[in-house]
XYZ file of C-alpha atoms in Angstrom:
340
model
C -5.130 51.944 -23.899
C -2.272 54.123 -25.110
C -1.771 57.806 -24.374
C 0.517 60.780 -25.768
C 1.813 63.495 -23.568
C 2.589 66.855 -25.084
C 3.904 70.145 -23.690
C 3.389 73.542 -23.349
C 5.128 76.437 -25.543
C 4.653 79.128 -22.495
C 2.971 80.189 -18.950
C -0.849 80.223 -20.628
C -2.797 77.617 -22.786
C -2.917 79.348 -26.472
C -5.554 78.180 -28.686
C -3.107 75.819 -30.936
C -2.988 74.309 -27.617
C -6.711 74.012 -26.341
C -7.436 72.175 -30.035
C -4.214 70.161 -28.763
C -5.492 69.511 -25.400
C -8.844 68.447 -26.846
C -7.625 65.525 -28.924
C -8.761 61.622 -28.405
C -5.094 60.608 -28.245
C -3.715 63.006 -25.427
C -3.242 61.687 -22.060
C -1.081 63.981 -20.670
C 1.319 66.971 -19.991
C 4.738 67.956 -18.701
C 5.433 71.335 -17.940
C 8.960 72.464 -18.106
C 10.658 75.789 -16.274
C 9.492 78.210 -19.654
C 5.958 77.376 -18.747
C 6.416 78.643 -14.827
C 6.972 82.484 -13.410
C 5.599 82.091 -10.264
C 3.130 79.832 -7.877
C -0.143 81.655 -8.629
C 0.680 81.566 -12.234
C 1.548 77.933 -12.352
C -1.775 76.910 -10.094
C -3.957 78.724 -12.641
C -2.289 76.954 -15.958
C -2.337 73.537 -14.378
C -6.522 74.691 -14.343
C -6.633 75.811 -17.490
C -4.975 72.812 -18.982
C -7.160 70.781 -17.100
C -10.507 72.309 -17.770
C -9.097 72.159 -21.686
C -8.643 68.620 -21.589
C -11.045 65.843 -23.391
C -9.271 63.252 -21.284
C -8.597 62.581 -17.818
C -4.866 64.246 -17.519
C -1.641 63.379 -15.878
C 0.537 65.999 -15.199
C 3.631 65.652 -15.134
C 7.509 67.550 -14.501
C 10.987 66.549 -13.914
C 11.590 68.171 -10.476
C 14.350 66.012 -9.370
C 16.114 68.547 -7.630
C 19.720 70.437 -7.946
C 19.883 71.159 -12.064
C 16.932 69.350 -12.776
C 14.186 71.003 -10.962
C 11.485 73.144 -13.310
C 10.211 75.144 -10.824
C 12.347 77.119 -8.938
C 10.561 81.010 -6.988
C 8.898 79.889 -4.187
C 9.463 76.334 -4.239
C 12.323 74.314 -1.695
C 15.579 73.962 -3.595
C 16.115 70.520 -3.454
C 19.834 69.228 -3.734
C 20.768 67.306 -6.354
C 20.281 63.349 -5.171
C 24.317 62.544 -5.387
C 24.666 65.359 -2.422
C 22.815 63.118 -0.229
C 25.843 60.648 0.529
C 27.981 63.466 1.097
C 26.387 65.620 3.663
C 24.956 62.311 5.444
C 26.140 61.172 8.865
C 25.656 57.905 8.494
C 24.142 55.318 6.414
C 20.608 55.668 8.415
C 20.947 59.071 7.824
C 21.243 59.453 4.129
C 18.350 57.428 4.104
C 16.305 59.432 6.365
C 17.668 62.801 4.363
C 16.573 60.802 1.046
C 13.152 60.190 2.526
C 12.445 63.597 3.804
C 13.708 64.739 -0.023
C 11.061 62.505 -1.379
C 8.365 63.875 0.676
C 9.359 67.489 0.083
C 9.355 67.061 -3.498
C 6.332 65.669 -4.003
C 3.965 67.063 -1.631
C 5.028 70.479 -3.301
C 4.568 69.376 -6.888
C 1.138 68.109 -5.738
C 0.210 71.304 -4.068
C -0.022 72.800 -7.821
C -2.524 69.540 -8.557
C 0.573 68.259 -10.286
C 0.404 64.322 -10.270
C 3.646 63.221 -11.061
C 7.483 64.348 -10.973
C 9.369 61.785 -13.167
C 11.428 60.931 -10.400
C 13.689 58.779 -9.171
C 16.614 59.214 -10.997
C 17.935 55.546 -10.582
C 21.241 55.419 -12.755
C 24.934 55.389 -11.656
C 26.713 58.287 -11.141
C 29.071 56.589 -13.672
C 30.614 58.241 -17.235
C 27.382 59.988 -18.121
C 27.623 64.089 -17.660
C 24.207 63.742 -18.568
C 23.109 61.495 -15.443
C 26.248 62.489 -13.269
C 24.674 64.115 -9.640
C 21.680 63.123 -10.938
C 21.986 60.024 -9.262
C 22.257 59.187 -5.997
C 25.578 56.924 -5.747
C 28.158 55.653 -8.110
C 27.263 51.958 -7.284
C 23.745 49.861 -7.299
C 24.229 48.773 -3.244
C 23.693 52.576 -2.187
C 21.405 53.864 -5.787
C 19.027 51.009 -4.294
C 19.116 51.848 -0.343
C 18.500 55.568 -1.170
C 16.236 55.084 -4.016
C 13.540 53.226 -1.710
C 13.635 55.988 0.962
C 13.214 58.470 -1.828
C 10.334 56.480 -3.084
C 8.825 55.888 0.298
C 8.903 59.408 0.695
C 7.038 60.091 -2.378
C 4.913 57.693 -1.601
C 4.025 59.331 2.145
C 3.244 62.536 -0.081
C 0.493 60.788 -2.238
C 2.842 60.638 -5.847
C 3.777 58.066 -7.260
C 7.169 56.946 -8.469
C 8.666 56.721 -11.634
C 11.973 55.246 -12.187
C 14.198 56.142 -14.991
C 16.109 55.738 -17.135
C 15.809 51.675 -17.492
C 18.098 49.532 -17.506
C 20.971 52.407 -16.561
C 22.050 55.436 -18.459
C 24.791 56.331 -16.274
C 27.394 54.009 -17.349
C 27.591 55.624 -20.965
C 28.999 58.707 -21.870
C 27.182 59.998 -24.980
C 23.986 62.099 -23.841
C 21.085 60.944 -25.404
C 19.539 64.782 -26.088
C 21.790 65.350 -28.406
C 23.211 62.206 -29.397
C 22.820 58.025 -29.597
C 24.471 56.453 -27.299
C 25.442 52.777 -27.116
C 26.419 51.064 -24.224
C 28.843 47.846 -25.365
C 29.035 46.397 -22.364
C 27.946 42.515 -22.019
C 24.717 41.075 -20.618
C 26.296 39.930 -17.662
C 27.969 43.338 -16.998
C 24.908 45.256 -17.261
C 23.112 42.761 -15.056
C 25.542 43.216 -12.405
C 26.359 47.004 -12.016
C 22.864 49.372 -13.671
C 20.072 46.925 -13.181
C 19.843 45.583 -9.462
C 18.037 48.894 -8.885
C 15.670 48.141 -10.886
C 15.104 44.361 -9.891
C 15.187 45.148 -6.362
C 12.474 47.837 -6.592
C 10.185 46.877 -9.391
C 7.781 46.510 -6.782
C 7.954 49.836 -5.525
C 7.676 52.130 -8.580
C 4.732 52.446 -10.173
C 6.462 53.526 -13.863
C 9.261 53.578 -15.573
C 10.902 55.546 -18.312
C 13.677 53.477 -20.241
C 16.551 54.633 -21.442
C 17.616 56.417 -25.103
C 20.483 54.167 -24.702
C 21.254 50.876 -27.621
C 22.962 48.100 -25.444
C 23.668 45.998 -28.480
C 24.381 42.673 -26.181
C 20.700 42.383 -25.681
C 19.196 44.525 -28.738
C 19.700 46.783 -31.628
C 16.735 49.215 -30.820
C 17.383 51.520 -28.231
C 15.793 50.369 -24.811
C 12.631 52.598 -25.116
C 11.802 51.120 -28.893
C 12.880 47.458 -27.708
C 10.370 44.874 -26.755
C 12.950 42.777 -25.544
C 14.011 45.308 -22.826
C 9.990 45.938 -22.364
C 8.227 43.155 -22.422
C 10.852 40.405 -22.346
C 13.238 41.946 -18.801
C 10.926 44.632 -17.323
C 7.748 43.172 -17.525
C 8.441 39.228 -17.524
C 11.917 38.751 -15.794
C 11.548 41.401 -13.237
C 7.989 41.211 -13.167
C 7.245 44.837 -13.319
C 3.166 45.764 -13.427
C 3.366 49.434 -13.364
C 2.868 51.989 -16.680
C 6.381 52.294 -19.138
C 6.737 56.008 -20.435
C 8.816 56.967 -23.383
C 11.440 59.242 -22.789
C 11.087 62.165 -25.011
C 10.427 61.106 -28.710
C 12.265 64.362 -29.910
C 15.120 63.306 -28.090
C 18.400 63.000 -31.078
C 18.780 59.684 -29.454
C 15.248 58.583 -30.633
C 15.602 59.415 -34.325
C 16.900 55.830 -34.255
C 13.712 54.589 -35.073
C 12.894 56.985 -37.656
C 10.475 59.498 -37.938
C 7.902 61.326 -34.895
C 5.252 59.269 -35.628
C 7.024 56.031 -36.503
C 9.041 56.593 -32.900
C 5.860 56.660 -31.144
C 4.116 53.200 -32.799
C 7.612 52.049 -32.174
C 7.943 52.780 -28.423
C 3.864 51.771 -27.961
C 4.530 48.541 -30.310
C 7.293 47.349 -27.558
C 5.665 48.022 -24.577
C 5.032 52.034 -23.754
C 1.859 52.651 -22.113
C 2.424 56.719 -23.016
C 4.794 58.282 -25.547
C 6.196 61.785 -24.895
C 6.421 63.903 -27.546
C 7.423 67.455 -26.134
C 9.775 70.244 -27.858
C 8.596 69.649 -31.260
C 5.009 71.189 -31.953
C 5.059 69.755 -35.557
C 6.423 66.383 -34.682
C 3.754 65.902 -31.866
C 0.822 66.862 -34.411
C 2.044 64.135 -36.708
C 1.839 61.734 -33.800
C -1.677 62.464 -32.625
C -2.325 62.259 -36.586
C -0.991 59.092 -36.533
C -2.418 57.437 -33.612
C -5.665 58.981 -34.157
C -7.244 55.711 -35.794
C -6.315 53.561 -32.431
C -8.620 55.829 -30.414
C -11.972 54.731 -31.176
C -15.089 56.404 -29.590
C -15.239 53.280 -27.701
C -12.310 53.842 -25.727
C -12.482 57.218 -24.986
C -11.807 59.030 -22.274
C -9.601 55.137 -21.617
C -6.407 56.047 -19.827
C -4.531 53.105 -18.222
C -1.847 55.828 -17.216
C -4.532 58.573 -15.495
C -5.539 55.043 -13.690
C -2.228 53.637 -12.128
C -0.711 56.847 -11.704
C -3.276 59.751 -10.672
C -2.217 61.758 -7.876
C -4.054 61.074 -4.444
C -5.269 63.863 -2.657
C -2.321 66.511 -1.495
C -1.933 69.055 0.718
C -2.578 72.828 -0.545
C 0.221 75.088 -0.820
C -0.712 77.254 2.063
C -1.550 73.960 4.536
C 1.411 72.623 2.893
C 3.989 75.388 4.056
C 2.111 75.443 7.914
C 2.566 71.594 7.825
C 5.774 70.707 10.888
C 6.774 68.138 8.311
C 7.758 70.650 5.700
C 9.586 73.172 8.431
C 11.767 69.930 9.036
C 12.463 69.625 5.588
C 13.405 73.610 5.451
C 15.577 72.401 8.257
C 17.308 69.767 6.885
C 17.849 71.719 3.635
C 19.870 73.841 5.321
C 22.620 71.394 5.861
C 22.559 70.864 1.997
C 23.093 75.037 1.781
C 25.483 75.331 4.255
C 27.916 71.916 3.359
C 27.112 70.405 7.130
């Protein structure tokens, strides 16, 4: 069963968005930093969208850490994944800073009854400004070694992981927000530098979110639209069983395949489990219009998503911040602060 997730326009549920909220088709959320002030605020809109909902939810953020982190008072500021390498010791100690990251991350997301941050990034810090610090290395050996303690971390909190952006953003330079970017590198070049990440841990993450990116030497759709990337490498060559997100249909990258609601068949035709269609209120009302004829009263309330990927049981915020685990993360953080 296919899903949409939408977004929010602010820090409380209008009525636009309760009508929204209540449709067969929607599966899920992501809030962004103009839907957060503060901790009690956030804890009571994650509440109201849930008690809004039709469907089971999952709710989602980017909360990566250093520029991409939505939530910001009151929260750990957590260093952007390339700083790991450089404030490490050693090589067991990147990977014990990138597990402790994981765990901090997560276990505070899920403290707001947040299930997922979109998270890891697992890209080369290549030509990409987009992607850049984002990432946690500039080649696949050390993206993969830090990636798994990041995941393991997660993991530890009760989250689950979702890897992004497949097969590898981070070795073109176009951003896909604003642009479309094509990567015209070969097969065999792709295969060697972007993807071992993602063949040497399909069996850790439990999603992925491809890539806005066209890599004409495999296909001309962009990776998200592309049933050759989907179904063809992720699912059959590298054997991946987890739930494939769209990245964000409003993207300028995804206009390649035309229109809101053609993007989303698109991206579910090749392979997407849930299509995002956030920032554009109109264009994610013509996708639940659209889609509304695959939801049949006999499927709903289906969610293969709210299945695979719903949130185990975290820690409250208060038990949370008196847990010895998270003072040794406040710890550790410090080093990141301070340039140790």
């Amino acid at each position: 069963m296919t899903a949409v997730m939408i977004d929010l326009q602010g820090t409380e549920i209008t009525s636009e968005e309760r009508e929204l909220l209540a449709h067969p088709a929607v599966g899920g959320v992501i809030y962004f930093s103009r839907n957060f002030t503060d901790i009690d605020q956030l804890h009571e809109l994650v509440r109201q969208t849930r008690a809004a909902a039709r469907n089971p939810l999952i709710l989602a953020v980017d909360h990566e850490g250093g520029r991409v982190q939505r939530f910001r008072e009151g929260f750990s500021k957590i260093p952007a994944m390339g700083a790991i390498l450089t404030h490490a010791n050693s090589r067991e100690d990147a990977q014990h800073c990138a597990q402790e990251l994981g765990w901090l991350m997560a276990s505070e997301v899920l403290a707001m009854d947040i299930d997922i941050s979109f998270a890891p990034v697992m890209d080369m810090n290549g030509v990409s400004e987009v992607i850049g610090e984002r990432a946690f290395a500039k080649d696949a050996e050390h993206v993969t070694l830090l990636a798994r303690s990041f995941i393991k971390g997660m993991h530890q909190a009760g989250m689950k992981a979702t890897g992004k952006h497949f097969p590898g953003h981070g070795s073109v330079k176009a951003d896909s927000h604003i642009a479309m970017p094509v990567d015209e590198r070969s097969w065999e070049e792709i295969l060697r530098t972007d993807l071992p990440p993602f063949i040497e841990l399909a069996n850790c993450m439990d999603a992925v979110m491809p890539a806005h990116v066209i890599y004409p030497a495999v296909d001309d759709k962009p990776a998200g639209f592309s049933a050759r990337w989907l179904q063809h490498v992720l699912r059959a060559q590298l054997g991946f069983k987890g739930v494939i997100f769209s990245d964000d249909l409003a993207m300028a990258a995804a206009t390649a395949a035309g229109t809101m609601p053609e993007r989303a068949i698109a991206a579910l035709d090749a392979g997407c489990d849930m299509v995002l269609a956030c920032n554009d209120r109109a264009g994610a009302k013509a996708v639940l219009e659209a889609l509304e004829p695959r939801f049949t009263e006999a499927h709903k309330g289906a969610n293969r998503c709210y299945e695979h990927l719903a949130k185990c049981a975290g820690l409250g915020w208060q038990t949370l911040r008196n847990h010895p685990r998270w003072h040794q993360a406040q710890l550790l953080l410090e080093r990141f602060a301070d340039g140790s």
